[in-house]
CSV table of C-alpha atoms in Angstrom, one decimal:
chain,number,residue,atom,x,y,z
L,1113,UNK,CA,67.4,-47.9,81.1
L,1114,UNK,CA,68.4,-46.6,77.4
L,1115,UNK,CA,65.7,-49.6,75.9
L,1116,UNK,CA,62.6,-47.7,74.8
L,1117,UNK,CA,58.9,-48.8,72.2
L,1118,UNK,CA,58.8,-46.2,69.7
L,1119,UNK,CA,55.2,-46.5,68.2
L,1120,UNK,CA,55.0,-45.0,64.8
L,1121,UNK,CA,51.4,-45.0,62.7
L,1122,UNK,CA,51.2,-45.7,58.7
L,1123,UNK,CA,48.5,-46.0,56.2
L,1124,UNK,CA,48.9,-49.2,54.7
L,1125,UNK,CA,50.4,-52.7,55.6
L,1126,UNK,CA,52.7,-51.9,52.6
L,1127,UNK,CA,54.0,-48.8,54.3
L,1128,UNK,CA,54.5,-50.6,57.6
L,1129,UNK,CA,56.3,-54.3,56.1
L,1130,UNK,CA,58.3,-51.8,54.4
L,1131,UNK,CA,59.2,-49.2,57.0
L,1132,UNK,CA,60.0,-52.3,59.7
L,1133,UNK,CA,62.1,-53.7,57.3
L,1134,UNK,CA,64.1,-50.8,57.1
L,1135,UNK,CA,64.4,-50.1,60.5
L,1136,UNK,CA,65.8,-53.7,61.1
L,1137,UNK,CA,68.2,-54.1,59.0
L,1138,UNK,CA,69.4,-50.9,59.2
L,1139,UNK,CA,69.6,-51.5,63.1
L,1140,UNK,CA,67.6,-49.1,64.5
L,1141,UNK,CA,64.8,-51.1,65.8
L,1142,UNK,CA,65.6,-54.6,67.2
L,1143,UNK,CA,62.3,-55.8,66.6
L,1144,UNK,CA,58.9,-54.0,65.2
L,1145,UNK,CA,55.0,-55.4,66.0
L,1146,UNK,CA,52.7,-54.5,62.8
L,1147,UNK,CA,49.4,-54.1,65.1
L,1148,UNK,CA,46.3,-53.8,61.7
L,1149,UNK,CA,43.0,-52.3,62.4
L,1150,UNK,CA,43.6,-49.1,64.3
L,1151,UNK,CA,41.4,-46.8,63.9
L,1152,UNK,CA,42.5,-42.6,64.3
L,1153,UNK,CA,40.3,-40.2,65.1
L,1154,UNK,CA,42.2,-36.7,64.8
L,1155,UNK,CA,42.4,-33.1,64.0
L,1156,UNK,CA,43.8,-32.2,61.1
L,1157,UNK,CA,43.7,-29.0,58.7
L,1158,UNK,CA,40.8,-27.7,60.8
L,1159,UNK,CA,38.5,-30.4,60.6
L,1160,UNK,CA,38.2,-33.7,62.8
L,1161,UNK,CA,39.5,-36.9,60.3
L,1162,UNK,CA,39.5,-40.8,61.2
L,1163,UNK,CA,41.5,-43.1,59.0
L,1164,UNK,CA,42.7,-46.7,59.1
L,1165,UNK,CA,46.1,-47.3,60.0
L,1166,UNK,CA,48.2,-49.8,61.3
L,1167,UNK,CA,51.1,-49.2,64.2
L,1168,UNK,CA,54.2,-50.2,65.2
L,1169,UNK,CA,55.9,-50.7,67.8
L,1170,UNK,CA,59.7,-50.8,67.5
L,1171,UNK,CA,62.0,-52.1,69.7
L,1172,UNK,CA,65.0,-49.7,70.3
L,1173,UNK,CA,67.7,-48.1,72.4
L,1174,UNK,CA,68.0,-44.4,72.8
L,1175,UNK,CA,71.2,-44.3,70.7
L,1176,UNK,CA,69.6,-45.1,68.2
L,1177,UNK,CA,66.3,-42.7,68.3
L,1178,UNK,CA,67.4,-39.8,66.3
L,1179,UNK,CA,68.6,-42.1,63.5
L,1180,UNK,CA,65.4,-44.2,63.5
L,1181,UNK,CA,63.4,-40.7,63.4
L,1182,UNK,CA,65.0,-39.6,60.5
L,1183,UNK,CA,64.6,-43.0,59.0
L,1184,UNK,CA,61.0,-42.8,59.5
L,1185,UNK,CA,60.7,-39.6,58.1
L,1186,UNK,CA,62.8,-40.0,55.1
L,1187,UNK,CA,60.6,-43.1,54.5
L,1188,UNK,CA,57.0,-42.5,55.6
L,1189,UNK,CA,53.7,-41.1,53.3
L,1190,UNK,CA,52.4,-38.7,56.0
L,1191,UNK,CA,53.6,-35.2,56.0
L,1192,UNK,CA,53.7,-35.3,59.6
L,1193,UNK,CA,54.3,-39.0,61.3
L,1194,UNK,CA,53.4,-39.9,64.3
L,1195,UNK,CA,56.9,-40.9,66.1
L,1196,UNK,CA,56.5,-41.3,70.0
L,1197,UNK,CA,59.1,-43.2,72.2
L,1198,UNK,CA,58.1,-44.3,75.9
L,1199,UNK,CA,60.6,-45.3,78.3
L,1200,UNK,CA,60.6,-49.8,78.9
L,1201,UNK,CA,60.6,-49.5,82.6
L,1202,UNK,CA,60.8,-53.1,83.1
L,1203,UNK,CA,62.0,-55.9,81.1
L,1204,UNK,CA,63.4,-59.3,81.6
L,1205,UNK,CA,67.3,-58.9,81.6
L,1206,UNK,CA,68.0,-61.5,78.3
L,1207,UNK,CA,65.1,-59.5,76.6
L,1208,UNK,CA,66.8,-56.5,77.0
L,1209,UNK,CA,70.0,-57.6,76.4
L,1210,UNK,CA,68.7,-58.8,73.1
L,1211,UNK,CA,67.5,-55.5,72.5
L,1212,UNK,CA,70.9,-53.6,72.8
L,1213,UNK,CA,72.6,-56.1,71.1
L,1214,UNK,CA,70.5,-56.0,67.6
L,1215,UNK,CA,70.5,-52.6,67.5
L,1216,UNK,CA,74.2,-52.2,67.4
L,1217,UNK,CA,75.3,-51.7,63.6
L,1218,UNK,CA,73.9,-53.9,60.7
L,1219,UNK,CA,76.3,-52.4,58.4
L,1220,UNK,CA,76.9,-55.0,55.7
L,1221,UNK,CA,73.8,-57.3,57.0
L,1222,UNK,CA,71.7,-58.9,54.1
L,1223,UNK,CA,68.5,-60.1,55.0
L,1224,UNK,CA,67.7,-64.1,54.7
């Protein structure tokens, strides 16, 4: 199957209303979940960090992955994002469907 989640962490529910905007109207996500209240526990520069963020989880065909991870990064406040895509396994057909289908081009879309 080419559907895949591509969960992506940011700092602030700014950051992620803004970012899953993007990604939907430009396409590359058919849908995004803002999931608040995840708490990181990490290594970074040496030393062990925990921060608040929220994730997402975008909805998205493999097409589109290497567009949506430049998106991302052209767009995000972290100097490295977390961007990892699983595989959907399983998925009701008409879900799916839906899923190809809103990730084919939005050029020209305006939002309502």
């Amino acid at each position: 199957m080419e559907e895949m989640v591509v969960m992506v962490t940011v700092g602030s529910e700014g950051e992620a209303i803004g970012l899953s905007r993007i990604l939907v109207k430009n396409g590359l996500a058919a849908c995004v979940n803002i999931i608040p209240g995840v708490r990181s526990i990490f290594h970074w520069d040496g030393k062990i960090a925990e921060e608040q963020e929220f994730l997402l989880l975008a909805k998205t065909v493999r097409r589109s992955y290497d567009q949506l991870v430049t998106m991302v990064k052209a767009n995000h406040s972290y100097e490295v994002p977390e961007i990892i895509a699983l595989p959907i396994q399983f998925g009701s057909e008409e879900y799916l469907a839906w899923i190809r289908d809103s990730t084919k081009s939005r050029v020209g879309m305006t939002e309502e």
